[in-house]
XYZ file of C-alpha atoms in Angstrom:
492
model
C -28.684 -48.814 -20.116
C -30.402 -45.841 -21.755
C -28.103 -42.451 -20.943
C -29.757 -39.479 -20.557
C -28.769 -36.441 -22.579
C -27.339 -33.395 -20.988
C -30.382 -30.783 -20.191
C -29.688 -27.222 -21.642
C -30.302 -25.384 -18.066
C -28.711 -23.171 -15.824
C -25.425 -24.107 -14.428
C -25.681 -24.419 -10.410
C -23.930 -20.775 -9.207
C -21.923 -21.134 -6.489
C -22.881 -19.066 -3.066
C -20.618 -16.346 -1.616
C -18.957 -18.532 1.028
C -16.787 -20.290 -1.295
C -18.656 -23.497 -2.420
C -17.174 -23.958 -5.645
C -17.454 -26.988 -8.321
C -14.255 -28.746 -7.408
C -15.749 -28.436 -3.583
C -19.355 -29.843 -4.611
C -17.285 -33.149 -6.396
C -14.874 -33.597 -3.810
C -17.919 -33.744 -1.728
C -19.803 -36.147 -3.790
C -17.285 -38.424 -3.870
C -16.282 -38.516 -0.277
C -20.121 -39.120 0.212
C -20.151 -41.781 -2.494
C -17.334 -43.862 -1.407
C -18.417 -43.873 2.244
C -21.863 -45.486 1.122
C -19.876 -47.880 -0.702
C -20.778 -47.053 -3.979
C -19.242 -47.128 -7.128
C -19.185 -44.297 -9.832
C -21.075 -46.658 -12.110
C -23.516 -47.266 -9.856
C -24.439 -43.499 -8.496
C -24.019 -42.868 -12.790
C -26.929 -45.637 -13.345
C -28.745 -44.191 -10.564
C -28.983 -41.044 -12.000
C -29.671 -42.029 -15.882
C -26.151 -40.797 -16.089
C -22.964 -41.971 -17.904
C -19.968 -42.863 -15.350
C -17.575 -40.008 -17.279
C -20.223 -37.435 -16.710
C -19.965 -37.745 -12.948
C -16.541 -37.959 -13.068
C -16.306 -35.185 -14.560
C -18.247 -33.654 -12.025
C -16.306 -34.814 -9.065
C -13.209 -33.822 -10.350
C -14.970 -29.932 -10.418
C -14.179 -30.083 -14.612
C -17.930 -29.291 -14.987
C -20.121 -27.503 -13.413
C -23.355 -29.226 -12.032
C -26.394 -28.127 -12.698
C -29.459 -27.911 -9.568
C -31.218 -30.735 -10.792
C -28.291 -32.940 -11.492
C -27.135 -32.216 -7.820
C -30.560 -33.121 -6.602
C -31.007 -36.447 -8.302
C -27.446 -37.088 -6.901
C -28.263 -35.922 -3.454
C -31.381 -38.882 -3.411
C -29.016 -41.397 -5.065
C -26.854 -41.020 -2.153
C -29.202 -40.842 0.598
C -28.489 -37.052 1.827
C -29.574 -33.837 1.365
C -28.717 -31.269 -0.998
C -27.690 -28.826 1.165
C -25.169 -31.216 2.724
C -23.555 -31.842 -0.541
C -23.334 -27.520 -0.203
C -21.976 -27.346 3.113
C -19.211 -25.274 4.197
C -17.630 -27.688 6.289
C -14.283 -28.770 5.962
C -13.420 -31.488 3.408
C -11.399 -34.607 4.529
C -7.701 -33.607 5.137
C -7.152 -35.674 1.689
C -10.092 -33.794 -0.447
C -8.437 -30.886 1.068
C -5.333 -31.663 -0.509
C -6.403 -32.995 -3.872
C -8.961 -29.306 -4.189
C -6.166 -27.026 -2.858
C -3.427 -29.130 -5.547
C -6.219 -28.989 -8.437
C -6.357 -24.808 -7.882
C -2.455 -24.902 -7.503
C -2.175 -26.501 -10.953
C -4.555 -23.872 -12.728
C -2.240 -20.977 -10.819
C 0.310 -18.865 -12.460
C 3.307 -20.694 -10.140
C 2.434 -24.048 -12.421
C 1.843 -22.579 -15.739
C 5.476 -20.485 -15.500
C 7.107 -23.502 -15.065
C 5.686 -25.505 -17.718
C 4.046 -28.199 -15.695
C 0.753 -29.417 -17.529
C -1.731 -30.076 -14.819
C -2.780 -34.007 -14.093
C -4.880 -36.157 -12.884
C -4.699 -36.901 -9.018
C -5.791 -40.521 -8.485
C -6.464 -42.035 -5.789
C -3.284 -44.087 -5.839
C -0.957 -40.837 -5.371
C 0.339 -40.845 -2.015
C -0.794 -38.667 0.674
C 2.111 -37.132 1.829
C 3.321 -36.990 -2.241
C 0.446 -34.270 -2.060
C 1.819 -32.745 0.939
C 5.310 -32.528 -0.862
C 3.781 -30.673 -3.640
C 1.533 -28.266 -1.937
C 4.950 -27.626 0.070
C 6.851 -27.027 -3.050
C 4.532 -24.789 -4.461
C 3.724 -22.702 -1.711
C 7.905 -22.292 -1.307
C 8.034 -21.166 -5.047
C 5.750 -18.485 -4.253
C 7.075 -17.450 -1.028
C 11.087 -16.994 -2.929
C 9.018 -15.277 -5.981
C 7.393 -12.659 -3.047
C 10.814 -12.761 -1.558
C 12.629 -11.786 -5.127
C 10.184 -9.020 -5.937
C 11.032 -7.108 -2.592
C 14.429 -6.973 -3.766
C 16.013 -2.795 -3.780
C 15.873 -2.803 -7.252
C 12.333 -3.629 -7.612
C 11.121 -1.779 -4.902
C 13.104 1.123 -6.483
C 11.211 0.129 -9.857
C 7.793 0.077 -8.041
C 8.356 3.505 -6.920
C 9.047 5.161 -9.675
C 5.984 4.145 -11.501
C 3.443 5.236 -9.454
C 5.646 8.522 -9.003
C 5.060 8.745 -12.292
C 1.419 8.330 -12.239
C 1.259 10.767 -9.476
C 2.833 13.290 -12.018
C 0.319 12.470 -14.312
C -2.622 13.198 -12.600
C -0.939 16.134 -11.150
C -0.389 14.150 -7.619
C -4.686 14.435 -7.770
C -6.505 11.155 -7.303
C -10.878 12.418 -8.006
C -11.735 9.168 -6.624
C -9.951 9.015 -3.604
C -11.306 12.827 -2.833
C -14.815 11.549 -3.489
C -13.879 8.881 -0.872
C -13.515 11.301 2.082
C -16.400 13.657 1.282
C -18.410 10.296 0.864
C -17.356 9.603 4.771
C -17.590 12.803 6.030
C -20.990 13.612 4.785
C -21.764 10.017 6.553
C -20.728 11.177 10.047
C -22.272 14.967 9.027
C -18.723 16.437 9.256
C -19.987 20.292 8.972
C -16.778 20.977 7.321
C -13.344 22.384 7.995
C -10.601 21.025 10.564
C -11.658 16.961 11.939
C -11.739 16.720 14.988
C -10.199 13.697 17.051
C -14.253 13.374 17.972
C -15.104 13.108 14.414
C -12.521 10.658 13.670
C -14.078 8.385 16.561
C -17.479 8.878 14.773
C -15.649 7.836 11.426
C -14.335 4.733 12.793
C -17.839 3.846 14.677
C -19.527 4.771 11.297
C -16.889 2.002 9.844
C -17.883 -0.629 12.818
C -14.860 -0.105 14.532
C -13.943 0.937 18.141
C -10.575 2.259 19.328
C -8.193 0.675 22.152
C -5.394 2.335 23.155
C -3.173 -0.178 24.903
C 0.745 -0.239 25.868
C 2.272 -2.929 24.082
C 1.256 -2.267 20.626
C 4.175 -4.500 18.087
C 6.980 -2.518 17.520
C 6.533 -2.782 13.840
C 3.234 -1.337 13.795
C 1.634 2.262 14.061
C -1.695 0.064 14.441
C -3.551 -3.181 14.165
C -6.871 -3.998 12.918
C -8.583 -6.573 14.681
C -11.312 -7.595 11.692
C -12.893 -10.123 13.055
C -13.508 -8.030 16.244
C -13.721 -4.699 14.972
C -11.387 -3.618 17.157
C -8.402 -1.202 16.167
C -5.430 -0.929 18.506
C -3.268 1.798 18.619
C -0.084 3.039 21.262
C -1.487 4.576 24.257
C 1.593 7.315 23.544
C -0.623 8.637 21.106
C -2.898 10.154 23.611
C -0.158 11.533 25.813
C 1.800 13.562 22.204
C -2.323 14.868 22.263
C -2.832 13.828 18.722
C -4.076 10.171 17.640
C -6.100 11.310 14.670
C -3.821 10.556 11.829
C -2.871 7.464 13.124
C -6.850 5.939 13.383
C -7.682 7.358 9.920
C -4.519 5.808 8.449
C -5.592 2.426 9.995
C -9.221 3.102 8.776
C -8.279 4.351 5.734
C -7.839 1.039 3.903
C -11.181 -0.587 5.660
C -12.632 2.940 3.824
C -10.377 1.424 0.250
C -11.795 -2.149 0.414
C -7.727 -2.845 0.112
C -6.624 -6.924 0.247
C -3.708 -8.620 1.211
C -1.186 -6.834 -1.108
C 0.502 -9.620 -3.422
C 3.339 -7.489 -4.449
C 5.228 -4.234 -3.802
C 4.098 -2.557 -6.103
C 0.548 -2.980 -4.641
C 2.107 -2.361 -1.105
C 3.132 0.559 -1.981
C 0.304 1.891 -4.079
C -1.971 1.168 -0.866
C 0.330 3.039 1.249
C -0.280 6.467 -0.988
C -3.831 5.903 -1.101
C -4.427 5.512 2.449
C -2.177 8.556 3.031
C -3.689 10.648 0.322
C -7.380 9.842 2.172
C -5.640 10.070 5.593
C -5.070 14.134 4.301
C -8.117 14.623 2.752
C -10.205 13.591 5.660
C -7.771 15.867 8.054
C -7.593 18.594 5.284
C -11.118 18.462 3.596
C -10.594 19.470 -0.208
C -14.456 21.206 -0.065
C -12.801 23.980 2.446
C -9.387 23.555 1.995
C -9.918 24.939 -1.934
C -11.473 27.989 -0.963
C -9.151 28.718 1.655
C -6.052 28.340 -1.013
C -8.006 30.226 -3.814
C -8.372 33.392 -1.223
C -4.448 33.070 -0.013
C -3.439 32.917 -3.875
C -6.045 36.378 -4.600
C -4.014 38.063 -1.564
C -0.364 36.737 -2.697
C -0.349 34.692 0.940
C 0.068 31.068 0.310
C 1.674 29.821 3.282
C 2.179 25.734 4.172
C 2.247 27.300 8.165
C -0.815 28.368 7.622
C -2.670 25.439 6.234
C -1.001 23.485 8.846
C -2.646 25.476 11.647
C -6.098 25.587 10.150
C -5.971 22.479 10.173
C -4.162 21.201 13.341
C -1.926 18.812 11.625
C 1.826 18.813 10.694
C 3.704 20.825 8.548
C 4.484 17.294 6.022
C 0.611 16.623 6.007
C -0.011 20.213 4.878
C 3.039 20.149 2.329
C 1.910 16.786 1.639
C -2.126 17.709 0.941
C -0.769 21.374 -0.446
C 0.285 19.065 -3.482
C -2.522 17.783 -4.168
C -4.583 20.441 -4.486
C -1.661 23.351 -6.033
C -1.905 22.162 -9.701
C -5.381 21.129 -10.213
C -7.454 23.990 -8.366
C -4.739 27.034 -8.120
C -2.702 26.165 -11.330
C 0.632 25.890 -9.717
C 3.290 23.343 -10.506
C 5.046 22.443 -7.545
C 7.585 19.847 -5.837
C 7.952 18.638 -2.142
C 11.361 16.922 -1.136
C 11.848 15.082 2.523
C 15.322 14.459 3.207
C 17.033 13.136 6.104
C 19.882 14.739 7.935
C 22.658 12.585 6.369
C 21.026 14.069 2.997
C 19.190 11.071 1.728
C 16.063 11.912 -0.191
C 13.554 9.750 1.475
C 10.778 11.010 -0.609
C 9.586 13.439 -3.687
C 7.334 14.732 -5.765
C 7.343 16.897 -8.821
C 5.712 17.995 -12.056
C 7.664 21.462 -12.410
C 10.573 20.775 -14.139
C 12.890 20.750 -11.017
C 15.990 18.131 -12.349
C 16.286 15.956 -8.771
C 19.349 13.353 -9.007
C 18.282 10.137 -9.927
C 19.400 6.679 -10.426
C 20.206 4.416 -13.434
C 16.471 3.443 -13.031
C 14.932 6.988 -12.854
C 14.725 6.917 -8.945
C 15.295 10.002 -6.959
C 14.521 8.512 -3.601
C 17.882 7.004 -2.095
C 19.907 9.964 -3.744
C 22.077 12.730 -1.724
C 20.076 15.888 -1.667
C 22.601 19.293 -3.085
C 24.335 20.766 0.291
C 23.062 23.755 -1.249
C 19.492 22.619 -1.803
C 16.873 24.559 0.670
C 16.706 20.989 2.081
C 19.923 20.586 3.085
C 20.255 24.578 4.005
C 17.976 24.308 6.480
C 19.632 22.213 8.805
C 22.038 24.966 9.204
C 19.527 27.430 10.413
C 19.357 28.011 14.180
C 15.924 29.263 13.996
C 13.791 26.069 14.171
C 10.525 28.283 15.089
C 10.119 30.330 11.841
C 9.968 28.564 8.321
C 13.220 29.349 6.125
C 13.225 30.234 2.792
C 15.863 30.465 0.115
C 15.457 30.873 -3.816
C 18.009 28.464 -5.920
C 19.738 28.915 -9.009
C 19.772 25.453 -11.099
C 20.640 24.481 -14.534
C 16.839 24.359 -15.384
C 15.924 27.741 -13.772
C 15.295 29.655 -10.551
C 13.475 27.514 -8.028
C 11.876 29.135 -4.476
C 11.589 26.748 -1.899
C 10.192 26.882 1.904
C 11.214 24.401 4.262
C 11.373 23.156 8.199
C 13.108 20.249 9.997
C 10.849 17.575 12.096
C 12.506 15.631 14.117
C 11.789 11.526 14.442
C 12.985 8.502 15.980
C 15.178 8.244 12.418
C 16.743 11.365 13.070
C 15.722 14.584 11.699
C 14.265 15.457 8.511
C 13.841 18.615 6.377
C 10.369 18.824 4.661
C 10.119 21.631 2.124
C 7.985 22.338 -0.829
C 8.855 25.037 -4.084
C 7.568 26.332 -7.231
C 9.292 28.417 -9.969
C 10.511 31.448 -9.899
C 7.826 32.860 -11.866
C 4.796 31.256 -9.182
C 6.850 32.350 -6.250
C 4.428 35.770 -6.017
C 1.586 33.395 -4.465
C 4.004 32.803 -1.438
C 4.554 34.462 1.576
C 8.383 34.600 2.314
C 9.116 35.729 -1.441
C 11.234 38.929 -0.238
C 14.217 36.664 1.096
C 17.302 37.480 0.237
C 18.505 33.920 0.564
C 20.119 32.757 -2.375
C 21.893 29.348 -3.785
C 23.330 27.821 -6.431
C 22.815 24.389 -7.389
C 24.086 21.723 -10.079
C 22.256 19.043 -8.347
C 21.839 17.324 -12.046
C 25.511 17.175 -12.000
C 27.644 14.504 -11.161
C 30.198 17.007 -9.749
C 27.556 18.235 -7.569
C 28.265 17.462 -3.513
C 28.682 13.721 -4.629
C 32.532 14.261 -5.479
C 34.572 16.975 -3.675
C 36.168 20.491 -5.033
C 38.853 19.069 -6.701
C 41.504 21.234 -4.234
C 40.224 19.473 -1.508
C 40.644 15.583 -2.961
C 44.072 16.686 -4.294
C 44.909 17.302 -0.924
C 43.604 14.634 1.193
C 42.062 11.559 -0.680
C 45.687 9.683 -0.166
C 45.664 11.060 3.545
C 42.416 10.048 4.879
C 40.531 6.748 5.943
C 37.121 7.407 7.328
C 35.519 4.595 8.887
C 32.147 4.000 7.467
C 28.818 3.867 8.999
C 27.351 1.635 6.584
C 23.143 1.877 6.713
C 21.823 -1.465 7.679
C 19.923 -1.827 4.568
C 22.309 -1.477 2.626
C 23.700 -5.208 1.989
C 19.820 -6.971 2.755
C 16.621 -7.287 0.578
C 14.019 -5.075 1.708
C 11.480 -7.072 4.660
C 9.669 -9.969 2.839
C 5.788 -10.665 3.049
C 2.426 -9.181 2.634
C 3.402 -6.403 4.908
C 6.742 -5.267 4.836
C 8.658 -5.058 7.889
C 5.778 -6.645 9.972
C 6.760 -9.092 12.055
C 4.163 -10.963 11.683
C 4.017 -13.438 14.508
C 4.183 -10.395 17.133
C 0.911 -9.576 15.411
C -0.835 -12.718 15.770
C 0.219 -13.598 19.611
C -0.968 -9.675 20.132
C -4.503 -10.230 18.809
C -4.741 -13.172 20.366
C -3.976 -12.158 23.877
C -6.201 -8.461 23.631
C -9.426 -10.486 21.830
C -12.739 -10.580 23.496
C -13.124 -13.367 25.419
């Protein structure tokens, strides 16, 4: 038998719905073997030799068109059956989804060389496998959501954000890209605009009462459909929420596979979330006049705007360094005095961690942030300038109130900036060694003399305190809730 030698031609390129090599072979073969045919016979009816098509089947080499032609007449079919999306055979199935397991990272970290699968390998010895592997990967997700590494996750892309001066080009391109597509005229969104942006996107919105606890929305996909709490029309606001959900269609985000990429999607949706609320196009002119005039005021950006005072301190930090030149940082803590979150590229020395971290830590009782609470007058923003190791910081700040309890949102700038600001006359004043250890995390040393040996407070330990942090693509999702909800609210 003469064997034909290999053409030099294009390979065959697979199509966008997923038709890959290893499909095409598994295909061929589960063709060939119902004809009844040998791989040495389809091999001498192509002018083939038998290790060439095996080859082929086992998707180890890519066929070329004419190859997969010949083959398609050998077997008596077509060759866009031997392309067809359909499902495989629940044992091709296994065998393709085992072959792509063995070329994964899970495989290769342990060592284990990838094999052959014959035919004589049990089904349900496949099953095992696939099993096995897909545990590995669900106690690897499960280990990278641990405290630590969330902690770790965090303070790298705080760190980025203090690199680029908490300014992200792209993302700002993003929302003037949208906005020019629904012919936003410019300055404050309005909630009709924010329909148009979610039409523009192919979505439409459905406000509906039993929206999963652990969700501020849900994205139908296949529907284009977007769910949100029917609440949100009765507090009079629902903007933020549908351009948070439609801010990662806007992204192209995935599935995240880690954290880390959790959490980066999280900023980027919220940074696009405030530029589309707080377009950077008028929002820069409107912060360049304030600054010529001495009259910076978050209050003031937040009723422009129509949005809340942490999405103007929020978007007020992404715009202070780059266009007005002003180092800033924004602290949120909670009422107990946990920093929940921060930001800073002025110098301010925040309390940190063994890692770096300063979300987690107690805020100084004599921080503006923890001042505030204090303060009977919840109407007008306070203000207080603060002595600290590294210099004179002036801070404004205001307490929001949530279903976690309340938190103080405040942003500040140095001493030396603080003549952009309204509410720079105020004679409130504080010292701070929040650097310190002996800073409000150990007590005047009076006080423990007198009553560490006489006291026995019962703790409220925080709930998270003892557990990893919620496991899976989406953290805290439960994801089941999600699936029975789409199912019962999609389009018959």
């Amino acid at each position: 038998m003469t064997v034909a030698a290999e053409p030099e031609s294009t390979p065959f390129v697979t199509d966008d719905e997923g038709v890959d090599a290893l499909t095409i072979g598994r295909r061929i073969r589960q063709v060939r073997t119902a004809r009844g045919m040998t791989l040495e016979e389809l091999a001498a009816a192509v002018s083939r030799a038998p290790s060439q098509l095996s080859m082929i089947e086992n998707g180890r080499r890519e066929p070329k068109l004419t190859q997969l032609q010949a083959i398609a007449r050998a077997l008596g079919t077509t060759l866009e059956a031997l392309l067809e999306a359909e499902p495989l055979d629940e044992r091709s199935a296994m065998e393709i989804a085992l072959e792509r397991a063995m070329s994964g990272q899970t495989f290769r970290t342990l060592g284990i060389a990838p094999f052959r699968i014959g035919r004589s390998v049990p089904d349900g010895v496949l099953r095992a496998m696939l099993a096995l592997q897909g545990e590995i990967d669900r106690l690897k997700d499960e280990r990278s959501a641990t405290p630590e590494e969330a902690r770790r996750a965090n303070l790298d892309l705080r760190r980025l954000m203090r690199t680029q001066s908490n300014y992200f080009p792209e993302l700002e391109a993003q929302a003037r890209a949208i906005l020019d597509a629904v012919g936003h005229p410019g300055g404050p969104l309005t909630q009709r605009t924010a329909s148009d942006i979610a039409a523009h996107l192919g979505f439409t919105l459905h406000y509906v009462p039993d929206l999963p606890t652990t969700t501020r929305s849900v994205a139908d996909l296949r529907n284009g459909r977007l769910y949100l709490s029917s609440s949100l029309t009765a507090k009079g606001d629902s903007r933020t929420a549908v351009l948070q959900a439609l801010s990662s269609r806007i992204l192209g985000h995935a599935e995240p596979t880690s954290y880390a990429e959790f959490l980066r999607q999280r900023v980027e949706a919220n940074y696009l979330t405030g530029a589309l609320l707080i377009p950077g196009a008028h929002a820069v002119p409107v912060l360049q006049d304030a600054k010529k005039e001495r009259s910076i005021s978050i209050e003031d950006l937040r009723d422009v705007y129509s949005v809340s005072y942490e999405t103007a301190a929020h978007r007020f930090t992404n715009l202070a360094t780059v266009h007005l030149g002003i180092p800033v940082h924004f602290l949120k803590v909670h009422e107990s005095g946990t920093i929940t979150k921060a930001y800073e590229n002025d110098d301010v020395n925040f309390p940190t961690d063994r890692l770096g971290s300063i979300e987690g830590q107690m805020c100084c009782r004599k921080w503006t942030s923890r001042e505030v609470f204090d303060i009977p007058d919840r109407f007008n923003p306070y203000y207080q300038y603060t002595d600290t190791g590294s210099g004179t910081y002036w801070c404004t700040a205001r307490v929001q109130n949530s279903s976690e309890g309340a938190h103080s949102v405040s942003v500040g700038v140095r001493f030396d900036d603080t003549k952009w600001f309204l509410g720079r006359d105020t004679t409130n004043r504080g010292v701070s060694k929040h650097a310190s250890e002996v800073c409000c995390r150990r007590a005047p040393a009076e006080l423990e003399d007198a009553w560490r040996g006489s006291s026995w407070p019962n703790v409220a330990t925080p709930r998270t305190l003892l557990a990893t942090l919620p496991t899976g693509a989406f953290p805290g999702i439960d994801a089941t809730d999600v699936y029975e909800f789409l199912q019962a609210h999609a389009p018959a």
